[in-house]
Coordinates of C-alpha atoms and ligand atoms in Angstrom, one line a residue:
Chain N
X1 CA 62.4 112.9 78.4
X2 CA 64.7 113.3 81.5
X3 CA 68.7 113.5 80.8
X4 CA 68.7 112.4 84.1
X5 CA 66.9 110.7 86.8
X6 CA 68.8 109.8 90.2
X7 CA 66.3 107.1 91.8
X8 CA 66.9 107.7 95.8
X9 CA 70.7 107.5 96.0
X10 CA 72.2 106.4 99.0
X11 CA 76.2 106.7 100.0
X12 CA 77.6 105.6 103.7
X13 CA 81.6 106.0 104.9
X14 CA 81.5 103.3 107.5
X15 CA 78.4 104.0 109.6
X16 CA 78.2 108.0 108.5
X17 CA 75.3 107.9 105.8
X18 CA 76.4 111.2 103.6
X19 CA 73.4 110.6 100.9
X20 CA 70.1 109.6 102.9
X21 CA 68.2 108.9 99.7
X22 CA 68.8 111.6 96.9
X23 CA 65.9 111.9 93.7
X24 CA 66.5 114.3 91.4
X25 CA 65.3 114.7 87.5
X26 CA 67.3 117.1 85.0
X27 CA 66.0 117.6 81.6
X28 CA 68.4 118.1 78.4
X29 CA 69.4 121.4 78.5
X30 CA 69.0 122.2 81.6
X31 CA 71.1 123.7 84.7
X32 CA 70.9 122.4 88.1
X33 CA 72.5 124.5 91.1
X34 CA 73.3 123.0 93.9
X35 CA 73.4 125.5 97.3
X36 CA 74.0 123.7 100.8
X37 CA 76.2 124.6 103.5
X38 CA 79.4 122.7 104.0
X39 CA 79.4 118.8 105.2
X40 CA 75.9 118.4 103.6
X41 CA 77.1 116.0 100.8
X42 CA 77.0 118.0 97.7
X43 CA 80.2 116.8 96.7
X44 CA 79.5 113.1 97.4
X45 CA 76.9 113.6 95.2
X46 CA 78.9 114.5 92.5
X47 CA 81.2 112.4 92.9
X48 CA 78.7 109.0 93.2
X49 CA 77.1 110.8 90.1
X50 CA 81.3 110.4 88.3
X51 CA 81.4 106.9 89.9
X52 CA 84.8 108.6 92.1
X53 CA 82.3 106.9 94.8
X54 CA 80.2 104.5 94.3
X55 CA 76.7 104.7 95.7
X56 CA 76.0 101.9 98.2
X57 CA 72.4 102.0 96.6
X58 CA 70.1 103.8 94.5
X59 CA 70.0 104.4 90.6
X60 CA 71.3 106.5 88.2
X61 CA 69.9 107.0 84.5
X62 CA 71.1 109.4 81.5
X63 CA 68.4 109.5 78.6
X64 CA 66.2 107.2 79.7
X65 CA 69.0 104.1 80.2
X66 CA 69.9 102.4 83.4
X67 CA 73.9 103.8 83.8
X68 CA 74.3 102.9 88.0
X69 CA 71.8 100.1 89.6
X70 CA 73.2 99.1 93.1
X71 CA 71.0 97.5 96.1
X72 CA 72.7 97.3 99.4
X73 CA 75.5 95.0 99.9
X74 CA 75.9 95.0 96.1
X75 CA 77.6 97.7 93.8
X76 CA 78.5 97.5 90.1
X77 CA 81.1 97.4 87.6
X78 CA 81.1 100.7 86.0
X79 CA 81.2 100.3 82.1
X80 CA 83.3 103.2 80.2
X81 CA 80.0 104.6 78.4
X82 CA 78.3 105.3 82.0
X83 CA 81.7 106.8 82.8
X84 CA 81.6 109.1 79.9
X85 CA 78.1 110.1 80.1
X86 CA 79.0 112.8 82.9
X87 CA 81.9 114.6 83.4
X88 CA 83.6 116.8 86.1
X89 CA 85.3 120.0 86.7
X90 CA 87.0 119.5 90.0
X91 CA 87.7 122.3 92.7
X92 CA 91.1 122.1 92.5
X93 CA 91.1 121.9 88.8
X94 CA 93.8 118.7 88.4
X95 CA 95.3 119.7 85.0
X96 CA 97.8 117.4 84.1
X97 CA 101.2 119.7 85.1
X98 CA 103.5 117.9 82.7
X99 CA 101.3 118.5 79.6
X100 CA 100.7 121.6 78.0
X101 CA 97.2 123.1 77.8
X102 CA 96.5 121.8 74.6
X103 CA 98.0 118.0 75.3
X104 CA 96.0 118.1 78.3
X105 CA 92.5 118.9 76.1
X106 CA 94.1 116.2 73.8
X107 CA 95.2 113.0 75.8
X108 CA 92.2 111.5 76.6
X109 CA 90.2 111.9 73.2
X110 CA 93.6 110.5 71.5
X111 CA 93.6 107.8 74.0
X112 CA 90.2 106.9 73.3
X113 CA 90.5 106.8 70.0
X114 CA 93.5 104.2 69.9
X115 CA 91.6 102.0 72.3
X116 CA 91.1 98.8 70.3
X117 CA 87.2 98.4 71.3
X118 CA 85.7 101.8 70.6
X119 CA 83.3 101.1 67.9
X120 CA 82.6 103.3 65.1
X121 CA 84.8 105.5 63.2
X122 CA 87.9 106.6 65.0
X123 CA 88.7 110.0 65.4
X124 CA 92.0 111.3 63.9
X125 CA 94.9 113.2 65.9
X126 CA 93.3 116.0 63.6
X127 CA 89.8 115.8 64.1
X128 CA 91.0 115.9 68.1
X129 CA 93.4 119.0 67.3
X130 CA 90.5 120.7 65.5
X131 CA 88.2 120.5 68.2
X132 CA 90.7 121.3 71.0
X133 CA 91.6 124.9 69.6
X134 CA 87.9 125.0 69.2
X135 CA 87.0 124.9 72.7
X136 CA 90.0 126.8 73.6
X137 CA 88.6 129.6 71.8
X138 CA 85.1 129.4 73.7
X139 CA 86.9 129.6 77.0
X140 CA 88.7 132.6 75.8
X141 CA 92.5 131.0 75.8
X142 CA 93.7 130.6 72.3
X143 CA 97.0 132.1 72.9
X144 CA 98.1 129.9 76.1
X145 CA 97.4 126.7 74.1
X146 CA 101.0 125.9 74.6
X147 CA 101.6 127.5 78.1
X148 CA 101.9 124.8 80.9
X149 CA 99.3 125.0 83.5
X150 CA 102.0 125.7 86.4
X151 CA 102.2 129.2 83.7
X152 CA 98.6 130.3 84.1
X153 CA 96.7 131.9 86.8
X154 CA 93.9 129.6 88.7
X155 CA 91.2 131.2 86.5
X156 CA 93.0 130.2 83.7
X157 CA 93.5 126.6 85.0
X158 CA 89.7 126.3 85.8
X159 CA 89.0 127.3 82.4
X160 CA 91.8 124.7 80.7
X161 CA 89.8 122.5 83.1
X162 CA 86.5 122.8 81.6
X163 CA 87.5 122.7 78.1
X164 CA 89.3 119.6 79.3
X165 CA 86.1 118.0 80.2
X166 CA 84.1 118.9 77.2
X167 CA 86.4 117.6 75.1
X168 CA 84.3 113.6 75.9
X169 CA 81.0 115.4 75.2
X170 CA 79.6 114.3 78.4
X171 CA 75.6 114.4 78.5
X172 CA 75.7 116.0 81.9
X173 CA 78.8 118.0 82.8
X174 CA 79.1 119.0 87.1
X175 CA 81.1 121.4 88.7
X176 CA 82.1 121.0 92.1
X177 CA 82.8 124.6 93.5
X178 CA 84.6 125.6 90.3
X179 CA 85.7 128.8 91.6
X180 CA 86.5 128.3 95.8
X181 CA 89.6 127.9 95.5
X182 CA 90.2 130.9 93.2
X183 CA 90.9 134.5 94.4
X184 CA 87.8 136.6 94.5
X185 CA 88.9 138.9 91.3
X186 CA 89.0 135.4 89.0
X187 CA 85.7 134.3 89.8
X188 CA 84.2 136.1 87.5
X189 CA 85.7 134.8 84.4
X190 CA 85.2 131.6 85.3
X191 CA 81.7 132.1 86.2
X192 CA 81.2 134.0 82.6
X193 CA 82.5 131.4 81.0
X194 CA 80.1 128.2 82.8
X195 CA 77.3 130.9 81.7
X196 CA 78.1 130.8 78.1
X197 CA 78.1 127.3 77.9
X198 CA 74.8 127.1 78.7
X199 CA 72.6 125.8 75.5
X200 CA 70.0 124.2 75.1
X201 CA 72.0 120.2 74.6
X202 CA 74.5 120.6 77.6
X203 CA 72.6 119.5 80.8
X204 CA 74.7 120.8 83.4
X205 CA 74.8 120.5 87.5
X206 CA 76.9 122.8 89.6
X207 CA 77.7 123.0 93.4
X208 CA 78.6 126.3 94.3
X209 CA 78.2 128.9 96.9
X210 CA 77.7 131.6 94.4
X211 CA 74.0 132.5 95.1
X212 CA 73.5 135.7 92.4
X213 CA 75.2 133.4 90.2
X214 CA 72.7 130.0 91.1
X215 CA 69.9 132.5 90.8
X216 CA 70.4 133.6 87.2
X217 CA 72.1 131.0 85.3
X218 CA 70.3 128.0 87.1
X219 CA 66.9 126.9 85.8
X220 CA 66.4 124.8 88.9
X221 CA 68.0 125.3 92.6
X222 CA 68.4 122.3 95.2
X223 CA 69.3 123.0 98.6
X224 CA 71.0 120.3 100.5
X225 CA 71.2 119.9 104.1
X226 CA 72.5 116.6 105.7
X227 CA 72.1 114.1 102.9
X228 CA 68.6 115.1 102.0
X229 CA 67.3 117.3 99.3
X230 CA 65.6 119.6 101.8
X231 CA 64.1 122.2 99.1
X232 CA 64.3 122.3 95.4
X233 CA 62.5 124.2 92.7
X234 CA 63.2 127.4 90.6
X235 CA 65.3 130.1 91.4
X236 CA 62.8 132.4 92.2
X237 CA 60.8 129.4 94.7
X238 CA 64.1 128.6 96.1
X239 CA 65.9 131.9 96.9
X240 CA 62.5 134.0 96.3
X241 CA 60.2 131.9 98.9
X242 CA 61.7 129.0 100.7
X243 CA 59.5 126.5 102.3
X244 CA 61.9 124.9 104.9
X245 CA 63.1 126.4 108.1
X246 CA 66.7 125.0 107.4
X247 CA 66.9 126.7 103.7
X248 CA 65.3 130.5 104.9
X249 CA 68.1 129.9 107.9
X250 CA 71.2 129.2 105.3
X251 CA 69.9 131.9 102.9
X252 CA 69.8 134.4 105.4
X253 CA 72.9 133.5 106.5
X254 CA 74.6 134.0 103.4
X255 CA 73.0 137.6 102.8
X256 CA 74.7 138.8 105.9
X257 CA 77.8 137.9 104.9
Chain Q
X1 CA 155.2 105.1 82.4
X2 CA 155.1 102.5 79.6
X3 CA 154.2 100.6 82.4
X4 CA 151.4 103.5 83.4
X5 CA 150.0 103.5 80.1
X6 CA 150.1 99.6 80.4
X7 CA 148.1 99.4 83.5
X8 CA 146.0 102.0 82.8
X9 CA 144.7 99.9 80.0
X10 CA 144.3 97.0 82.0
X11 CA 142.6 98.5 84.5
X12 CA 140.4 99.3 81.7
X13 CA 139.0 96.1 81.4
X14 CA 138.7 95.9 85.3
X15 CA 136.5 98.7 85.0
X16 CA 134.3 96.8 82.1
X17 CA 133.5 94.1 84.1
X18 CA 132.5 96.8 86.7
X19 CA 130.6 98.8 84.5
X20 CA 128.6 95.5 82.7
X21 CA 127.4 94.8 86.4
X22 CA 126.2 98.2 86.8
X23 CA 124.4 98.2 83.5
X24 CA 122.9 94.5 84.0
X25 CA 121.5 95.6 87.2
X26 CA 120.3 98.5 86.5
X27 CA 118.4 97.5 83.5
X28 CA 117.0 95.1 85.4
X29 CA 116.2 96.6 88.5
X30 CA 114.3 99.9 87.7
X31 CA 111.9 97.8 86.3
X32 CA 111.9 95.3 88.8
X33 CA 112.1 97.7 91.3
X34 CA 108.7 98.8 90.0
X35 CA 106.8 96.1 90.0
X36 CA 108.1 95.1 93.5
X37 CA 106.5 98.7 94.5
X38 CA 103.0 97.8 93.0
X39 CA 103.1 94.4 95.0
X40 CA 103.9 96.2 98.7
X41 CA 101.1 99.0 97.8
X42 CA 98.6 95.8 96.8
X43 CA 95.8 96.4 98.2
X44 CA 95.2 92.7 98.3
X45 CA 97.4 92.8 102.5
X46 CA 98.8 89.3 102.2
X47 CA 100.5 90.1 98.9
X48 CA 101.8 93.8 100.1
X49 CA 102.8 91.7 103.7
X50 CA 104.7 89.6 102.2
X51 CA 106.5 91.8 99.7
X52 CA 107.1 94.5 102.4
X53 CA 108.6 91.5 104.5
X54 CA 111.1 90.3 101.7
X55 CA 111.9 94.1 101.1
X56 CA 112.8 94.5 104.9
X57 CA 114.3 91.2 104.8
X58 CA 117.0 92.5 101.5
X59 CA 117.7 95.9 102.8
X60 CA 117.8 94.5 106.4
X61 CA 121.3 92.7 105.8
X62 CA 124.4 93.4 104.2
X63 CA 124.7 93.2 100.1
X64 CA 128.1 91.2 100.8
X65 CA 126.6 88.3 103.0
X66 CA 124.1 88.2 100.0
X67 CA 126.2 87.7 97.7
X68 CA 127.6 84.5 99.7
X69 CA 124.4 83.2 100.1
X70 CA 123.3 83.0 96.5
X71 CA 126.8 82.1 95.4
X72 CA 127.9 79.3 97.3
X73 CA 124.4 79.1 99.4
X74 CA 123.0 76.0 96.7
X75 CA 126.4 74.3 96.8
X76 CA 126.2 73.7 100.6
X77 CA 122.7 72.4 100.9
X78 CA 122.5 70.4 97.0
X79 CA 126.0 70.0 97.2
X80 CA 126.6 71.7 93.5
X81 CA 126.3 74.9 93.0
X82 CA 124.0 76.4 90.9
X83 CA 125.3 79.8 89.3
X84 CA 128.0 81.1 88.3
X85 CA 129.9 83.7 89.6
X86 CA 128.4 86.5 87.5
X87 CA 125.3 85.0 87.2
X88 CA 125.4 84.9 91.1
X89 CA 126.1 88.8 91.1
X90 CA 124.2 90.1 88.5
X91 CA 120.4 88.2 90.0
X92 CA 122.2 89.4 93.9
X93 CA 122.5 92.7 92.8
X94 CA 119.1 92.7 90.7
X95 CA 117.4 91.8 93.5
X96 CA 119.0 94.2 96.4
X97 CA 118.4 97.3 94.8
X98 CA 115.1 96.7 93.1
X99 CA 114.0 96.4 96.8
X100 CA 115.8 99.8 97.3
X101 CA 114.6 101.4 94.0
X102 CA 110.9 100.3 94.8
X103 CA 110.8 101.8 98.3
X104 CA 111.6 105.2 96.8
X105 CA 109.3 104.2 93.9
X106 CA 106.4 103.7 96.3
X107 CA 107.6 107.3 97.8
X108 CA 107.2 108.9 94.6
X109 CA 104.0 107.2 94.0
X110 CA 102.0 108.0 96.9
X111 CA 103.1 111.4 97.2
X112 CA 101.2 112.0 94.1
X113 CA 97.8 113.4 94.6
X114 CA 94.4 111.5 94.3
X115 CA 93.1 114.3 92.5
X116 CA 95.1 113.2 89.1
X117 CA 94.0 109.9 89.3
X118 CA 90.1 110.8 89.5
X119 CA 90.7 113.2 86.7
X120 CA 91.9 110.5 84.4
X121 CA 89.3 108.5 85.1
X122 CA 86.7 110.7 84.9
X123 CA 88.3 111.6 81.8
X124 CA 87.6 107.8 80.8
X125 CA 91.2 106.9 81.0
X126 CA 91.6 103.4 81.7
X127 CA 94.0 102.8 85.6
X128 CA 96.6 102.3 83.2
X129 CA 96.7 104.8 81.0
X130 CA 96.4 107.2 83.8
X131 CA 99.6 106.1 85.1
X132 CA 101.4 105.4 82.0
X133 CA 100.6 108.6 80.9
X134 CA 99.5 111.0 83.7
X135 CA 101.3 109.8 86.9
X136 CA 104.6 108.0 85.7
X137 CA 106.7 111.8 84.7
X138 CA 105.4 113.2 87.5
X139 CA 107.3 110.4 90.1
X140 CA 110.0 110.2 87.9
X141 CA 110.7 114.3 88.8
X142 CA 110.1 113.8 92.0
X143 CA 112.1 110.6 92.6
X144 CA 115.5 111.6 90.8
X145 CA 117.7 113.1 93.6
X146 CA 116.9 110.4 95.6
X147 CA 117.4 107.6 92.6
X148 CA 121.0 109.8 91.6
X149 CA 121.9 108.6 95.4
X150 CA 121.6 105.2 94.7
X151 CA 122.2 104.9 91.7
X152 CA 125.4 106.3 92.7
X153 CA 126.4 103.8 95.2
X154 CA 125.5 101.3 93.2
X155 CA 128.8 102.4 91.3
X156 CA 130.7 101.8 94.8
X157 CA 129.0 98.6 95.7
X158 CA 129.9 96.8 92.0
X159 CA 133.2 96.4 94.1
X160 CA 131.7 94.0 96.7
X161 CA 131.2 91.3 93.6
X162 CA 135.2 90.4 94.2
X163 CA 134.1 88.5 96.9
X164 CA 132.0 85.8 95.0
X165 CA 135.6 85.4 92.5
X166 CA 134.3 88.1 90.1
X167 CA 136.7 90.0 88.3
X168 CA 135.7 93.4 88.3
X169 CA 138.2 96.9 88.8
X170 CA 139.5 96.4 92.1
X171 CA 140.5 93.0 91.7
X172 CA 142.6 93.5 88.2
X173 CA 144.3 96.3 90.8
X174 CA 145.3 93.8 93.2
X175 CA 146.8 91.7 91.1
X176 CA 149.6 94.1 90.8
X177 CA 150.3 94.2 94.7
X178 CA 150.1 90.5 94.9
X179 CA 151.9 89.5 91.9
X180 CA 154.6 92.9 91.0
X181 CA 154.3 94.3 94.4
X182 CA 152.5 97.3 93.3
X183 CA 150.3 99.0 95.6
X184 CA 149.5 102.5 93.6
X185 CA 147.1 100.7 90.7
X186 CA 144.7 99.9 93.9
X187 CA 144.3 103.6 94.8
X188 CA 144.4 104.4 91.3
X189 CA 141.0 102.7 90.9
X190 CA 139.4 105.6 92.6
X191 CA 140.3 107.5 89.7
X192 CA 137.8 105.3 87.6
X193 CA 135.0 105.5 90.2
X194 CA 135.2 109.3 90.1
X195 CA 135.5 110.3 86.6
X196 CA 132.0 107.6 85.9
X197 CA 130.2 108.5 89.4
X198 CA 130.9 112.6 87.8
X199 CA 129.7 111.8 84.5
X200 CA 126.5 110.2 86.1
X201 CA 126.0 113.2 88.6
X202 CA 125.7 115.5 85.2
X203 CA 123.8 112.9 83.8
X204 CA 120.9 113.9 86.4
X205 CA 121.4 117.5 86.6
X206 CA 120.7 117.0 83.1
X207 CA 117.6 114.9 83.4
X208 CA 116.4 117.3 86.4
X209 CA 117.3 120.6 84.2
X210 CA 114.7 118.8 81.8
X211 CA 111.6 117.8 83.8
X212 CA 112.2 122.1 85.1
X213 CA 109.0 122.7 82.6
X214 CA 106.7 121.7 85.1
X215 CA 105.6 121.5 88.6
X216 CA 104.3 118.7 90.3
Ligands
LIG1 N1 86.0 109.7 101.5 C1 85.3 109.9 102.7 N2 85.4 109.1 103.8 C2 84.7 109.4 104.9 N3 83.9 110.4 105.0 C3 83.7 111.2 104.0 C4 84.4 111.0 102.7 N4 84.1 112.0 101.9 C5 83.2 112.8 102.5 N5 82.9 112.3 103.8 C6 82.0 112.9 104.7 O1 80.8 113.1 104.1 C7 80.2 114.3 104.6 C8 79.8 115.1 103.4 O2 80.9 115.6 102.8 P1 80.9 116.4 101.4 O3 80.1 115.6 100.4 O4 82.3 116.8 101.0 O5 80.0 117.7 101.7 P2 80.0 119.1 101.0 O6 80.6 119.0 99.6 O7 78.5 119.4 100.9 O8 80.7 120.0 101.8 C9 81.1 114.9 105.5 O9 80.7 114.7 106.8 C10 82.5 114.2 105.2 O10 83.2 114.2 106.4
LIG2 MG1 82.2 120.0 98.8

């Protein structure tokens, strides 16, 4: 079954349509790269796909159920479980600067948990503490669980970031450009670290301009270009034998550089 | 310097009825102040219009003519008037610099970035957890040198109130010149106003030596 299905996604800002009619399927497990060069929507994309935007029309499904249904001149309420069903690690990371790395990993569980309508079993400070230190130790920053993120370096703070995230055990967790804004030499670490999370129950989507990276942690590459999905397949179709004009033209571009 | 001691201690009490206007307002205002903020940022325009008109409207005109207008304003058109003097000065007050602490609220506020917002609620934060939790701190360290202003001349302005018949520092002062022909207890009053006005001043460096830990 597909962990996700995006059913021809459509996004305008006034009379600019950004997102002329995205499909895309993702199965569990899963990781999606998204290539495309700059102004081609890949972010709007993710961020329609986190409800930051809604879509003026399209739908979105995770496991088979309808999270996102909007036709044109109509868009819906959002319900907290679509919310948590994806999460995202943003560019510029957005750590919260007056919490520690730990409370930051922390807040939103605990919050959750003391909401009145979660249903189920709530999970204890504890239980939240426990898995926090966990997933601080799989992003390789045990010791800085008490450092403040103004304290750490931006590879640091990416990585903080993406603990952050998996702390909601979202079915589909995207990155958008997780390591532009960081110097060159802290790439790497960050990149290591989206690598090793790959397994075969996190579904995963990531925009990046990375292209050794897309090409051998991605199990399927998409190439946007003005909205539309211009080229996808595998790795080896995508950057091994492109169909479309555009795609060879931005591939070849980016081996020059 | 019996008599010293004596009106040193009366001045005291002056100083009391200062301070309980200070306190009243302020405890009244930063809240206020708040939700006056949310109401100018609405992004429902008539509401934020309309706010942002009564906000020019209060900072627009003097705190003293205020101050008449609430006071003996209802006596002159119902013919009986409808606070009393405190009363009058503590809602005046109230009002005037919530208007002032919510423009510098709204400051605080939009100068935070959208970024922290979309992380709390792609987090699943509800709107107002992320502010209660995620964005409040962050304007409270970035609005406290230009709250410490005001806050500060609120101190000052408490002496205005005399003019609505309420018996706050500078009045119990006068007293002596009108009624012992004593003019030093009036410019001994500035005494008071600087030993509180210091104590506030380390009061924030305090508060901003606190919020150091982080940047934002
Ligand atoms: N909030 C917005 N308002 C108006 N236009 C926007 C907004 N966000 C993005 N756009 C426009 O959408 C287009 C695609 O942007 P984006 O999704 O950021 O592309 P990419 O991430 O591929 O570089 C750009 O032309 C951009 O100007
Ligand atoms: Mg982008």
């Amino acid at each position: 079954m597909n962990m996700l299905e995006v059913k021809d996604l459509r996004k305008r800002f006034g009379d600019n349509e950004v997102l002329k009619g995205i499909n895309l399927t993702l199965k569990k497990g899963e990781v999606l790269a998204i290539i495309g060069s700059s102004g081609g929507g890949k972010t709007t994309l993710l961020r329609c796909l986190n409800f930051l935007e809604k879509a003026n029309s399209g739908e979105i499904l995770v496991g088979g159920r309808s999270v996102y249904r909007a036709t044109e001149g109509e868009k819906p309420e959002v319900t907290p479980e679509a919310q948590l069903s994806f999460g995202l690690v943003f560019q510029q990371f957005n750590l919260f600067p007056q919490y520690s790395v730990i409370e930051n990993l922390m807040l939103a569980p605990k919050l959750r948990a003391k909401r009145k309508t979660t249903q189920g079993e709530r999970e204890t400070p504890e239980a939240i503490r426990e898995r926090a230190e966990k997933l601080l130790a799989t992003v390789g920053l045990s010791e800085k669980a008490n450092a403040y993120p103004c304290q750490l370096s931006g590879g640091q703070q990416q990585r903080v970031a993406i603990a952050r995230a998996l702390m909601l055990s979202p079915d589909i967790l995207c990155f958008d450009e997780p390591t532009s804004s960081l110097d060159p030499e802290l790439t790497g670490e960050v990149l290591r670290v989206i690598r090793s999370l790959k397994s075969s129950d996190r579904t995963m989507i990531i925009v990046t301009h990375e292209m050794e990276f897309a090409r051998h942690v991605a199990d399927k590459v998409i190439f946007i270009s003005d909205g539309i999905i211009e080229e996808q397949g595998t790795p080896e179709e995508v950057f091994g034998n492109p169909q479309s004009e555009k795609t060879k033209a931005f591939l070849s571009a980016g081996q020059k550089v | 310097m019996e008599q010293f001691w004596k009106i040193t201690l009366d001045l005291c009490v002056g100083f009391g009825e200062t301070l309980k206007i200070f306190f009243i307002t302020l405890a009244m205002a930063l809240p206020l102040g708040l939700i006056i903020s949310f109401g100018s940022m609405s992004k429902f325009k008539p509401l934020a219009f309309l706010t942002r008109g009564f906000v020019w409207i209060i900072r627009g005109t003097p705190l003293m003519l205020q101050l008449i207008t609430v006071y003996y304003g209802p006596g002159l058109v119902f013919k009986q008037m409808l606070f009393t003097a405190p009363m009058a000065v503590y809602i005046t007050f109230t009002i005037n610099y919530a208007c002032y602490f919510s423009e510098i609220y709204r400051g605080g506020i939009e100068s935070i970035t959208k970024g922290q917002y979309e992380a709390g609620q792609v987090l699943g934060m509800t709107r107002r957890e992320t502010f209660f939790k995620v964005i409040l701190l962050q304007v409270v360290k970035r609005i406290i040198a230009p709250m410490s202003n005001e806050i500060i001349t609120l101190v000052k302005d408490t002496s205005l109130a005399r003019v609505v018949t309420y018996y706050e520092l500078i009045y119990f002062a006068q007293r002596y010149t009108k009624n012992a022909g004593l003019l030093w207890p009036l410019f001994y009053t500035a005494v008071y106003y600087l030993v509180f006005t210091a104590i506030l001043t380390l009061l924030f460096r305090w508060l901003e030596k606190k919020l150091d830990y982080f940047k934002a």
